[in-house]
Short mmCIF file of C-alpha atoms in Angstrom, two decimals:
data_model
loop_
_atom_site.label_atom_id
_atom_site.label_comp_id
_atom_site.label_asym_id
_atom_site.label_seq_id
_atom_site.Cartn_x
_atom_site.Cartn_y
_atom_site.Cartn_z
CA MET R 56 132.57 88.94 3.58
CA GLN R 57 130.76 87.61 6.59
CA ILE R 58 127.02 87.25 6.11
CA ASP R 59 124.95 87.70 9.27
CA SER R 60 121.31 87.05 10.06
CA THR R 61 120.32 90.65 9.19
CA ILE R 62 121.87 90.41 5.72
CA LEU R 63 120.31 86.98 5.18
CA GLU R 64 116.91 88.36 6.15
CA ASN R 65 117.31 91.13 3.59
CA LEU R 66 118.39 88.63 0.91
CA GLU R 67 115.37 86.44 1.66
CA LYS R 68 113.14 89.49 1.15
CA LEU R 69 114.85 90.45 -2.13
CA SER R 70 114.59 86.82 -3.30
CA HIS R 71 111.02 86.18 -2.10
CA LEU R 72 112.33 83.08 -0.32
CA HIS R 73 111.94 81.76 3.21
CA ILE R 74 114.95 79.80 4.46
CA ASP R 75 113.99 77.20 7.05
CA GLU R 76 115.17 78.11 10.57
CA ASP R 77 117.17 74.87 10.90
CA LYS R 78 119.08 75.65 7.69
CA LYS R 79 119.97 79.26 8.42
CA VAL R 80 123.27 78.62 10.22
CA GLU R 81 124.44 76.38 7.37
CA ILE R 82 123.42 78.78 4.58
CA ILE R 83 125.06 81.74 6.37
CA ALA R 84 128.32 79.75 6.56
CA GLN R 85 128.10 78.67 2.90
CA LEU R 86 127.34 82.16 1.58
CA SER R 87 130.14 83.65 3.70
CA ASP R 88 132.62 81.04 2.39
CA ILE R 89 131.67 81.62 -1.23
CA LEU R 90 131.79 85.43 -0.95
CA SER R 91 135.15 85.33 0.83
CA TYR R 92 136.47 83.15 -1.98
CA VAL R 93 135.24 85.40 -4.82
CA GLU R 94 136.94 88.37 -3.18
CA ASN R 95 140.17 87.00 -4.71
CA LEU R 96 139.23 89.24 -7.67
CA ASN R 97 140.45 92.20 -5.62
CA GLU R 98 143.98 90.97 -6.34
CA LEU R 99 143.49 91.97 -10.00
CA ASP R 100 143.96 95.51 -11.25
CA THR R 101 140.85 96.37 -13.27
CA ASP R 102 140.81 100.17 -12.93
CA HIS R 103 141.40 100.70 -16.65
CA LEU R 104 138.65 98.30 -17.78
CA ASP R 105 135.09 98.93 -18.89
CA ALA R 106 132.32 97.58 -16.66
CA SER R 107 130.12 96.66 -19.62
CA PHE R 108 130.95 93.44 -21.45
CA SER R 109 129.62 91.70 -24.53
CA THR R 110 131.07 88.84 -26.53
CA LEU R 111 129.23 90.19 -29.58
CA GLN R 112 131.17 92.59 -31.75
CA GLY R 113 129.57 96.01 -31.52
CA GLY R 114 127.44 94.93 -28.56
CA THR R 115 123.85 93.76 -28.64
CA LEU R 116 122.04 94.63 -31.86
CA MET R 117 119.17 97.08 -31.92
CA ARG R 118 115.93 96.36 -33.74
CA SER R 119 112.77 98.30 -34.43
CA ASP R 120 110.15 97.93 -31.73
CA GLU R 121 107.31 96.30 -33.65
CA PRO R 122 104.47 94.70 -31.72
CA TYR R 123 103.99 91.00 -32.38
CA CYS R 124 101.32 88.74 -30.98
CA ASP R 125 100.62 85.08 -31.61
CA SER R 126 97.30 84.69 -29.80
CA ALA R 127 97.59 80.89 -29.89
CA ILE R 128 100.63 81.11 -27.58
CA SER R 129 98.73 83.39 -25.15
CA HIS R 130 95.80 80.98 -25.20
CA ASP R 131 98.02 77.98 -24.48
CA ILE R 132 99.81 79.78 -21.63
CA LEU R 133 96.51 80.82 -20.05
CA SER R 134 94.97 77.38 -20.39
CA ASN R 135 97.96 75.79 -18.58
CA ALA R 136 98.33 78.50 -15.93
CA PRO R 137 97.73 77.57 -12.28
CA GLN R 138 94.49 79.62 -12.28
CA SER R 139 93.00 81.60 -15.17
CA GLN R 140 89.70 82.79 -16.51
CA ASP R 141 88.93 84.34 -19.91
CA ASP R 142 92.07 86.32 -20.75
CA PHE R 143 93.25 86.78 -17.16
CA PHE R 144 95.47 85.08 -14.62
CA ILE R 145 93.74 84.79 -11.25
CA VAL R 146 95.63 85.75 -8.10
CA PRO R 147 94.51 86.14 -4.47
CA ALA R 148 92.84 89.47 -3.68
CA ILE R 149 95.40 92.29 -3.70
CA ILE R 150 93.21 94.97 -2.08
CA GLU R 151 91.84 93.80 1.25
CA MET S 233 123.85 52.04 -30.84
CA ILE S 234 124.05 53.23 -34.45
CA THR S 235 125.61 56.63 -35.08
CA LEU S 236 123.64 59.74 -36.02
CA LYS S 237 125.21 59.66 -39.48
CA GLU S 238 124.00 56.12 -40.03
CA ALA S 239 120.58 56.79 -38.47
CA LEU S 240 119.99 59.55 -41.03
CA THR S 241 119.96 56.84 -43.75
CA LYS S 242 117.24 54.74 -42.03
CA SER S 243 113.53 54.58 -42.87
CA GLN S 244 110.91 55.91 -40.46
CA ASP S 245 109.80 52.32 -39.74
CA GLU S 246 113.31 51.37 -38.72
CA LEU S 247 113.59 54.53 -36.61
CA ASN S 248 110.26 53.78 -34.91
CA ARG S 249 111.51 50.30 -33.96
CA LEU S 250 114.67 51.87 -32.63
CA LYS S 251 112.63 54.29 -30.50
CA THR S 252 110.74 51.41 -28.93
CA GLN S 253 114.01 49.58 -28.22
CA MET S 254 115.57 52.70 -26.68
CA GLU S 255 112.54 53.31 -24.47
CA ASN S 256 112.48 49.70 -23.24
CA LYS S 257 116.22 49.64 -22.61
CA ALA S 258 116.11 53.00 -20.80
CA LYS S 259 113.32 51.76 -18.51
CA GLU S 260 115.21 48.56 -17.72
CA GLY S 261 118.65 50.15 -17.31
CA GLY S 262 117.96 52.22 -14.21
CA LEU S 263 120.20 55.16 -15.15
CA ASN S 264 117.33 57.66 -14.74
CA ALA S 265 118.64 59.51 -17.79
CA TYR S 266 115.17 59.92 -19.32
CA ILE S 267 112.39 61.66 -17.40
CA GLY S 268 109.88 61.30 -20.24
CA PHE S 269 109.46 59.54 -23.58
CA GLU S 270 107.54 62.20 -25.48
CA SER S 271 107.85 62.20 -29.26
CA SER S 272 107.41 65.09 -31.70
CA GLY S 273 107.36 64.53 -35.46
CA GLU S 274 109.20 62.12 -37.72
CA GLY S 275 112.95 61.80 -38.14
CA VAL S 276 116.00 60.55 -36.30
CA PRO S 277 115.15 60.60 -32.57
CA ILE S 278 117.21 63.12 -30.60
CA LEU S 279 117.01 63.26 -26.79
CA ILE S 280 116.24 66.78 -25.51
CA LYS S 281 117.40 68.28 -22.21
CA ASP S 282 114.45 69.26 -20.03
CA ASN S 283 115.14 73.01 -20.47
CA ILE S 284 114.61 73.25 -24.26
CA GLN S 285 111.04 73.91 -25.42
CA VAL S 286 109.33 71.40 -27.67
CA LYS S 287 105.79 72.61 -28.37
CA GLY S 288 103.18 70.66 -26.44
CA TRP S 289 105.71 68.90 -24.20
CA SER S 290 105.96 69.21 -20.48
CA LEU S 291 109.10 71.27 -19.72
CA THR S 292 110.32 71.59 -16.16
CA CYS S 293 114.09 72.38 -16.04
CA GLY S 294 114.30 69.48 -13.55
CA SER S 295 112.36 71.58 -11.03
CA LYS S 296 109.26 71.22 -8.90
CA ILE S 297 108.36 74.85 -9.59
CA LEU S 298 107.70 74.13 -13.28
CA GLN S 299 105.51 71.06 -12.75
CA GLY S 300 102.44 71.54 -14.93
CA TYR S 301 104.10 73.84 -17.48
CA ILE S 302 103.47 72.87 -21.10
CA ALA S 303 105.70 74.48 -23.75
CA PRO S 304 103.45 76.78 -25.84
CA TYR S 305 106.03 77.21 -28.63
CA GLU S 306 109.12 75.56 -30.11
CA ALA S 307 112.73 76.53 -29.43
CA THR S 308 114.46 77.65 -32.63
CA ALA S 309 117.05 74.87 -32.20
CA ILE S 310 114.18 72.35 -32.28
CA THR S 311 112.67 73.95 -35.41
CA HIS S 312 116.09 73.67 -37.09
CA LEU S 313 116.48 70.07 -35.91
CA LYS S 314 113.19 69.11 -37.52
CA SER S 315 114.17 70.64 -40.85
CA HIS S 316 117.30 68.45 -40.91
CA GLY S 317 115.68 65.01 -40.70
CA MET S 318 115.72 64.77 -36.89
CA ALA S 319 112.94 64.80 -34.31
CA PRO S 320 112.81 65.31 -30.52
CA PHE S 321 112.34 62.08 -28.60
CA GLY S 322 112.42 61.97 -24.82
CA ARG S 323 113.31 64.48 -22.12
CA ALA S 324 116.71 64.21 -20.46
CA ASN S 325 117.25 64.62 -16.73
CA MET S 326 119.35 67.56 -15.53
CA ASP S 327 120.41 69.49 -12.46
CA GLU S 328 117.61 71.83 -11.43
CA PHE S 329 117.73 74.91 -13.70
CA ALA S 330 121.11 73.63 -15.00
CA MET S 331 122.75 74.65 -11.70
CA GLY S 332 125.05 71.81 -10.82
CA SER S 333 127.90 69.58 -11.88
CA THR S 334 126.53 66.15 -10.97
CA THR S 335 122.80 65.83 -11.92
CA GLU S 336 122.11 65.10 -8.25
CA SER S 337 119.86 68.14 -7.76
CA SER S 338 117.03 67.18 -10.11
CA TYR S 339 113.44 67.02 -8.85
CA TYR S 340 113.29 63.59 -10.56
CA GLY S 341 116.20 62.14 -8.60
CA LYS S 342 119.79 61.63 -9.61
CA THR S 343 121.07 60.21 -12.89
CA LEU S 344 123.76 57.51 -12.67
CA ASN S 345 126.98 57.12 -14.65
CA PRO S 346 126.59 54.26 -17.19
CA HIS S 347 130.18 53.08 -16.55
CA ASN S 348 129.68 52.74 -12.80
CA LYS S 349 126.38 53.46 -11.10
CA GLU S 350 128.10 54.54 -7.89
CA HIS S 351 129.47 57.57 -9.71
CA VAL S 352 127.82 60.75 -11.00
CA PRO S 353 127.39 61.31 -14.75
CA GLY S 354 128.40 64.96 -14.36
CA GLY S 355 126.09 67.85 -14.98
CA SER S 356 124.09 69.68 -15.58
CA SER S 357 123.31 67.83 -18.86
CA GLY S 358 123.89 64.50 -17.07
CA GLY S 359 120.81 62.79 -18.50
CA SER S 360 121.82 63.65 -22.07
CA ALA S 361 125.41 62.39 -21.63
CA ALA S 362 124.50 59.25 -19.66
CA ALA S 363 121.92 58.25 -22.29
CA VAL S 364 124.31 58.71 -25.24
CA ALA S 365 127.17 56.91 -23.46
CA GLY S 366 124.81 54.23 -22.14
CA GLY S 367 123.54 53.29 -25.62
CA ILE S 368 119.97 54.49 -25.05
CA ALA S 369 120.11 57.60 -27.25
CA ILE S 370 121.62 58.17 -30.70
CA ALA S 371 122.46 61.77 -29.84
CA ALA S 372 121.18 64.48 -27.52
CA LEU S 373 120.93 68.21 -27.01
CA GLY S 374 122.26 69.78 -23.85
CA SER S 375 122.99 73.30 -22.68
CA ASP S 376 126.31 74.67 -21.46
CA THR S 377 126.53 77.69 -19.15
CA GLY S 378 129.80 76.85 -17.39
CA GLY S 379 130.66 73.39 -18.70
CA SER S 380 127.29 71.63 -18.51
CA ILE S 381 127.74 69.86 -21.86
CA ARG S 382 131.50 69.26 -21.87
CA GLN S 383 131.91 67.99 -18.31
CA PRO S 384 129.17 65.29 -18.34
CA ALA S 385 130.41 64.21 -21.79
CA ALA S 386 133.91 63.81 -20.31
CA TYR S 387 132.62 61.91 -17.24
CA CYS S 388 130.52 59.57 -19.40
CA GLY S 389 132.96 59.03 -22.29
CA CYS S 390 131.15 60.74 -25.15
CA VAL S 391 131.57 63.91 -27.22
CA GLY S 392 130.09 67.22 -26.04
CA MET S 393 130.35 70.53 -27.84
CA LYS S 394 129.63 74.10 -26.74
CA PRO S 395 129.24 76.45 -29.73
CA THR S 396 130.47 80.06 -29.80
CA TYR S 397 128.08 82.33 -27.89
CA GLY S 398 125.60 83.55 -30.53
CA ARG S 399 125.96 80.60 -32.93
CA VAL S 400 122.87 78.71 -31.72
CA SER S 401 119.68 80.59 -30.89
CA ARG S 402 118.72 80.68 -27.21
CA TYR S 403 115.06 81.30 -28.13
CA GLY S 404 113.15 78.64 -26.22
CA LEU S 405 116.00 77.69 -23.88
CA GLY S 406 115.11 78.02 -20.20
CA ALA S 407 117.29 80.97 -19.17
CA TYR S 408 119.86 80.47 -16.41
CA SER S 409 122.65 82.94 -17.19
CA SER S 410 121.79 84.67 -20.44
CA SER S 411 125.26 85.97 -21.33
CA LEU S 412 126.75 82.46 -20.94
CA ASP S 413 124.09 79.89 -22.00
CA GLN S 414 124.44 77.96 -25.28
CA ILE S 415 122.64 74.87 -26.62
CA GLY S 416 124.94 72.21 -28.08
CA PRO S 417 125.25 68.56 -29.15
CA ILE S 418 126.19 65.47 -27.13
CA THR S 419 127.05 62.57 -29.42
CA GLN S 420 128.93 59.29 -29.81
CA ASN S 421 131.68 60.75 -31.99
CA VAL S 422 133.07 63.98 -33.44
CA GLU S 423 131.48 63.67 -36.88
CA ASP S 424 128.01 63.21 -35.33
CA ALA S 425 128.64 66.31 -33.20
CA ALA S 426 129.43 68.28 -36.37
CA ILE S 427 126.24 67.01 -38.05
CA LEU S 428 124.06 67.94 -35.06
CA TYR S 429 125.83 71.29 -34.60
CA ASP S 430 125.21 72.13 -38.28
CA ALA S 431 121.53 71.32 -37.82
CA ILE S 432 120.94 73.68 -34.88
CA ALA S 433 123.30 76.59 -35.72
CA GLY S 434 122.23 79.74 -37.53
CA HIS S 435 121.03 83.30 -37.10
CA ASP S 436 117.68 83.83 -35.41
CA PRO S 437 115.94 87.22 -35.34
CA LYS S 438 114.06 86.05 -32.23
CA ASP S 439 117.31 86.03 -30.21
CA SER S 440 118.92 89.49 -30.05
CA THR S 441 122.26 87.89 -29.11
CA SER S 442 122.22 85.57 -32.12
CA ALA S 443 125.16 86.31 -34.45
CA ASP S 444 123.99 87.57 -37.83
CA MET S 445 126.51 85.80 -40.02
CA GLU S 446 126.50 83.17 -42.71
CA THR S 447 126.59 79.58 -41.47
CA VAL S 448 128.69 77.19 -43.52
CA SER S 449 128.36 73.43 -42.99
CA VAL S 450 131.16 72.16 -40.77
CA ALA S 451 130.40 68.46 -41.25
CA GLN S 452 130.72 68.65 -45.05
CA ASN S 453 134.13 70.32 -44.77
CA LEU S 454 135.72 68.22 -42.02
CA ASN S 455 139.46 67.90 -42.58
CA PRO S 456 141.41 65.91 -39.97
CA ASP S 457 144.63 66.27 -41.98
CA ARG S 458 145.15 69.98 -41.24
CA LYS S 459 148.32 70.49 -39.23
CA LEU S 460 147.52 72.89 -36.40
CA THR S 461 149.31 74.82 -33.69
CA ILE S 462 147.88 73.72 -30.35
CA ALA S 463 148.59 75.54 -27.10
CA VAL S 464 148.72 73.83 -23.72
CA ILE S 465 148.30 75.97 -20.59
CA ASP S 466 151.10 74.74 -18.34
CA ASN S 467 149.84 76.25 -15.09
CA TYR S 468 146.43 74.56 -15.61
CA ILE S 469 147.72 71.03 -15.55
CA SER S 470 149.26 71.05 -12.08
CA GLU S 471 145.79 71.56 -10.58
CA ALA S 472 144.47 68.26 -11.99
CA ASP S 473 144.89 64.87 -10.32
CA SER S 474 147.68 62.50 -11.36
CA GLN S 475 145.42 60.37 -13.60
CA THR S 476 144.27 63.40 -15.57
CA GLN S 477 147.85 64.67 -15.81
CA ARG S 478 149.01 61.29 -17.14
CA VAL S 479 146.29 61.12 -19.79
CA PHE S 480 146.93 64.75 -20.71
CA ALA S 481 150.66 64.14 -21.26
CA GLN S 482 149.93 61.05 -23.41
CA THR S 483 147.44 63.03 -25.49
CA VAL S 484 149.92 65.85 -26.12
CA GLU S 485 152.39 63.25 -27.43
CA LYS S 486 149.76 61.76 -29.73
CA LEU S 487 148.93 65.20 -31.12
CA ARG S 488 152.61 65.87 -31.71
CA ASN S 489 152.99 62.50 -33.46
CA ALA S 490 149.97 63.36 -35.62
CA GLY S 491 151.96 66.32 -36.95
CA HIS S 492 150.56 69.17 -34.87
CA THR S 493 152.82 71.80 -33.30
CA ILE S 494 152.54 72.11 -29.52
CA ILE S 495 153.29 75.44 -27.85
CA HIS S 496 153.28 76.28 -24.13
CA LYS S 497 151.40 79.15 -22.51
CA ASN S 498 150.21 80.31 -19.09
CA ARG S 499 146.97 81.91 -18.00
CA LEU S 500 145.53 83.62 -14.94
CA ASN S 501 144.95 81.22 -12.09
CA THR S 502 141.61 79.40 -12.48
CA GLN S 503 140.48 80.74 -9.09
CA TYR S 504 139.71 84.05 -10.85
CA ASP S 505 137.59 82.22 -13.46
CA ILE S 506 135.61 80.53 -10.69
CA ALA S 507 135.06 83.81 -8.83
CA THR S 508 134.03 85.72 -11.96
CA TYR S 509 131.69 82.98 -13.10
CA TYR S 510 129.86 82.56 -9.83
CA ILE S 511 129.26 86.31 -9.56
CA ILE S 512 128.04 86.77 -13.15
CA ALA S 513 126.03 83.55 -13.32
CA THR S 514 124.25 84.05 -9.99
CA ALA S 515 123.51 87.70 -10.79
CA GLU S 516 121.91 86.75 -14.10
CA ALA S 517 120.17 83.70 -12.59
CA THR S 518 118.51 85.70 -9.84
CA THR S 519 117.12 88.06 -12.48
CA ASN S 520 115.98 85.28 -14.82
CA LEU S 521 114.39 83.23 -12.03
CA ALA S 522 112.40 86.19 -10.68
CA ARG S 523 109.73 85.22 -13.23
CA TYR S 524 108.80 82.09 -11.29
CA ASP S 525 106.08 83.46 -9.04
CA GLY S 526 103.30 80.89 -9.37
CA ILE S 527 101.06 83.27 -11.33
CA ARG S 528 101.56 82.56 -15.01
CA TYR S 529 102.97 79.06 -15.23
CA GLY S 530 104.14 76.02 -13.35
CA ASN S 531 103.32 75.06 -9.82
CA ARG S 532 101.48 77.35 -7.37
CA ALA S 533 101.73 76.68 -3.63
CA SER S 534 98.67 77.08 -1.40
CA CYS S 535 98.36 80.68 -0.22
CA ASN S 536 95.96 83.21 1.29
CA ASN S 537 97.39 86.40 -0.14
CA VAL S 538 99.79 87.63 -2.82
CA SER S 539 102.79 87.78 -0.50
CA GLU S 540 102.28 84.14 0.47
CA LEU S 541 101.78 83.31 -3.21
CA PHE S 542 105.31 84.51 -4.01
CA TYR S 543 107.07 83.26 -0.87
CA ASN S 544 105.38 79.86 -0.62
CA THR S 545 105.60 79.06 -4.32
CA ARG S 546 109.30 79.90 -4.52
CA SER S 547 110.30 78.44 -1.14
CA GLU S 548 108.55 75.13 -1.87
CA GLY S 549 109.32 75.07 -5.60
CA PHE S 550 113.08 75.67 -5.73
CA GLY S 551 115.70 73.24 -4.41
CA ASP S 552 118.63 74.14 -2.15
CA GLU S 553 121.24 74.89 -4.82
CA VAL S 554 118.88 77.13 -6.80
CA LYS S 555 117.95 79.02 -3.62
CA ARG S 556 121.63 79.46 -2.77
CA ARG S 557 122.38 80.95 -6.17
CA ILE S 558 119.34 83.26 -6.04
CA LEU S 559 120.46 84.57 -2.62
CA LEU S 560 124.05 85.01 -3.88
CA GLY S 561 122.86 86.77 -7.02
CA ASN S 562 120.74 89.17 -5.02
CA PHE S 563 123.72 89.85 -2.76
CA VAL S 564 126.13 90.74 -5.59
CA LEU S 565 123.49 92.95 -7.22
CA SER S 566 122.32 94.66 -4.04
CA SER S 567 122.90 98.27 -3.14
CA GLY S 568 126.31 98.77 -1.54
CA PHE S 569 127.84 95.59 -2.98
CA TYR S 570 127.07 95.93 -6.72
CA ASP S 571 130.30 97.77 -7.62
CA ALA S 572 132.60 95.59 -5.52
CA TYR S 573 131.25 92.27 -6.80
CA TYR S 574 129.18 92.46 -10.00
CA LEU S 575 130.97 95.32 -11.77
CA LYS S 576 134.35 93.95 -10.69
CA ALA S 577 133.51 90.57 -12.24
CA GLN S 578 132.32 92.23 -15.45
CA LYS S 579 135.70 93.95 -15.71
CA VAL S 580 137.59 90.70 -15.13
CA ARG S 581 135.70 89.16 -18.06
CA HIS S 582 137.70 91.55 -20.28
CA LEU S 583 140.97 90.23 -18.81
CA ILE S 584 139.92 86.62 -19.42
CA ARG S 585 138.91 87.29 -23.03
CA ASP S 586 142.06 89.32 -23.71
CA GLU S 587 144.21 86.43 -22.47
CA PHE S 588 142.52 83.98 -24.82
CA ASN S 589 142.83 86.43 -27.72
CA ALA S 590 146.57 86.74 -27.04
CA ILE S 591 147.01 82.94 -27.10
CA PHE S 592 145.00 82.67 -30.33
CA LYS S 593 147.43 85.07 -32.04
CA GLU S 594 149.90 82.17 -32.00
CA ALA S 595 147.70 79.07 -31.69
CA ASP S 596 144.79 77.60 -33.65
CA LEU S 597 143.48 75.63 -30.67
CA ILE S 598 144.03 75.16 -26.94
CA LEU S 599 144.07 71.71 -25.32
CA SER S 600 142.86 71.64 -21.71
CA PRO S 601 141.46 69.25 -19.12
CA VAL S 602 137.66 69.35 -18.73
CA ALA S 603 137.64 68.47 -15.04
CA PRO S 604 140.37 67.93 -12.44
CA SER S 605 139.46 64.22 -12.09
CA SER S 606 137.24 61.47 -13.50
CA ALA S 607 133.62 61.29 -12.29
CA PRO S 608 133.43 61.46 -8.48
CA LYS S 609 131.25 59.14 -6.41
CA ILE S 610 127.62 60.10 -5.83
CA GLY S 611 127.28 62.21 -2.70
CA SER S 612 131.01 62.77 -2.34
CA ILE S 613 130.89 66.55 -2.84
CA SER S 614 128.53 68.16 -0.34
CA ASP S 615 130.16 71.56 0.06
CA PRO S 616 128.91 73.96 -2.65
CA LEU S 617 132.22 75.83 -2.92
CA GLU S 618 134.06 72.53 -3.53
CA MET S 619 131.52 71.73 -6.26
CA TYR S 620 132.10 75.16 -7.87
CA LYS S 621 135.87 74.60 -7.82
CA SER S 622 135.48 71.37 -9.80
CA ASP S 623 134.27 73.52 -12.74
CA MET S 624 137.65 75.28 -12.90
CA TYR S 625 138.57 74.29 -16.47
CA THR S 626 135.30 74.94 -18.24
CA LEU S 627 134.04 78.30 -16.89
CA SER S 628 136.46 80.66 -18.66
CA ILE S 629 135.33 79.42 -22.08
CA ASN S 630 131.75 80.56 -21.38
CA LEU S 631 132.97 83.84 -19.86
CA ALA S 632 134.88 84.56 -23.10
CA GLY S 633 132.09 83.18 -25.34
CA LEU S 634 134.37 80.68 -27.13
CA PRO S 635 133.55 77.32 -28.77
CA ALA S 636 134.96 74.14 -27.20
CA LEU S 637 134.59 70.39 -27.63
CA SER S 638 135.19 67.65 -25.09
CA LEU S 639 136.04 64.12 -26.15
CA PRO S 640 137.19 60.97 -24.34
CA VAL S 641 140.93 60.30 -24.62
CA GLY S 642 141.71 57.76 -21.91
CA LYS S 643 140.71 56.07 -18.69
CA ASP S 644 141.39 56.54 -15.02
CA SER S 645 143.42 53.41 -14.19
CA ALA S 646 142.21 53.50 -10.57
CA ASN S 647 138.48 53.20 -11.32
CA GLY S 648 138.21 52.53 -15.06
CA LEU S 649 136.14 55.67 -15.70
CA PRO S 650 136.62 57.79 -18.84
CA ILE S 651 138.76 60.93 -18.86
CA GLY S 652 137.95 63.60 -21.43
CA LEU S 653 139.91 66.61 -22.60
CA GLN S 654 138.67 69.69 -24.40
CA LEU S 655 139.84 71.62 -27.41
CA ILE S 656 139.05 75.34 -27.44
CA ALA S 657 138.97 77.54 -30.55
CA LYS S 658 138.67 81.24 -31.23
CA ALA S 659 135.16 82.67 -31.50
CA PHE S 660 133.22 81.48 -34.58
CA ASP S 661 136.02 79.16 -35.72
CA GLU S 662 134.03 75.95 -35.24
CA GLN S 663 135.58 74.48 -38.40
CA THR S 664 139.07 74.45 -36.90
CA LEU S 665 137.64 73.11 -33.62
CA PHE S 666 136.00 70.13 -35.35
CA ASP S 667 138.99 69.53 -37.68
CA GLY S 668 141.33 69.35 -34.68
CA ALA S 669 138.87 67.22 -32.70
CA LEU S 670 138.54 64.70 -35.54
CA SER S 671 142.31 64.49 -35.80
CA LEU S 672 142.57 63.99 -32.02
CA GLU S 673 139.80 61.37 -32.04
CA ARG S 674 141.69 59.36 -34.65
CA ALA S 675 145.04 59.81 -32.90
CA VAL S 676 143.82 58.51 -29.52
CA ASN S 677 141.49 55.80 -30.94
CA TYR S 678 139.56 55.67 -27.65
CA GLN S 679 137.98 52.31 -26.83
CA LYS S 680 134.87 52.22 -24.61
#
């Protein structure tokens, strides 16, 4: 798979990342190399296999959905957040 | 350095003196294995990788983006540790978000190999392994997603163990690839690894992937006299360098002389393990790392609007390897490519597990290299794909969820660095893994 600048631009958007202009050629080459390599999986016949996988017997366990809140944890998270006030995280204005 | 077993008999005063000595020696030694000397509670000091939460400690996963984050709760493994006479002491350096094989990608700078400072200690738990091997930690916790405990242990000449997926709670472990991650011990010897494994293992309702089964002490039931059937994967060995092949052949002979039965098997080429791993791990990583947005915790970049908040925080906060894996993960999960890459890799995981299950119908354990060579020189692997290929022997164990233990068995005669091999057991059969490892440790009688 050859990555091009259009695909990279889309990946940057999906990832919320800006790749520096002077690194774009290198990252395109690296991603293309890695994706070409992983395409070796096409040599394996997997048509009969399930696409879901779990190492746990019977899959992931279910549990009842009971609310739980340790307010001390919330308090600690808020007090160490980049910007917070009362019980809220502060972000730049969303509505201009 | 005294062993963990011996340290558990010491008074708190003696342990406090030891902590001071370790801190002084670590600061003088220049390995950069410790990135902090925090202490939490009384007990035998255990070094903690910088991605396991200890309440009140700074926790950064070796990343700029988590600067300023303070753990608001304790990982279950840490809670268990404290109830077994041990206490967290110091944060160990690591590759950023555990994505690496050399501990060169940490925000705090690289960690050095205690045997030769021109070489890497391995990764991602390189700080944990370098400290234990360098005599500045009694024992340490690491995490293993694709070999991140076993490979640095092999490069540094100590013991590293990855438990069966589900044996040790992941609650409080910084998530990289959730279907692969496990916390495990890095120690000076096999018995210490069993003691530390016993302390952290057990069911945890806070981790939905934690196995709900009874945990029986492995350390109290260690039996190195069991005669086991051990499989060697013939087509694996040819991919290792001549030094590793030599040490491997010597070790097989020692196991045979110790009374074990050796059988020969083959597996899929390791190139399929590498491909499967780097699709699954990057897909899960990109999802797990979406939470780092500069809003709720860690470091926030300067910004004028919400879009800049996300882009600037993530672009300035993540290092190159983490960015590469996020981009790759988004590619394999994106519309149009999801079936061909992600779902294909999920299907191949079945093949890999089925192969191991078939071998374990005839064998109790598998003996395998951990890495294709001894520790490479710092800066010698710059191409990411080459770095990924060096993980060839460890990835399949995580993909199948199996337990494995790496221990030093010999030295590279060209550079004097340790060479480790790993034993692999069937899922939840840690007892056989440790029994075989103790037998192997005695048979090789490795000298530092």
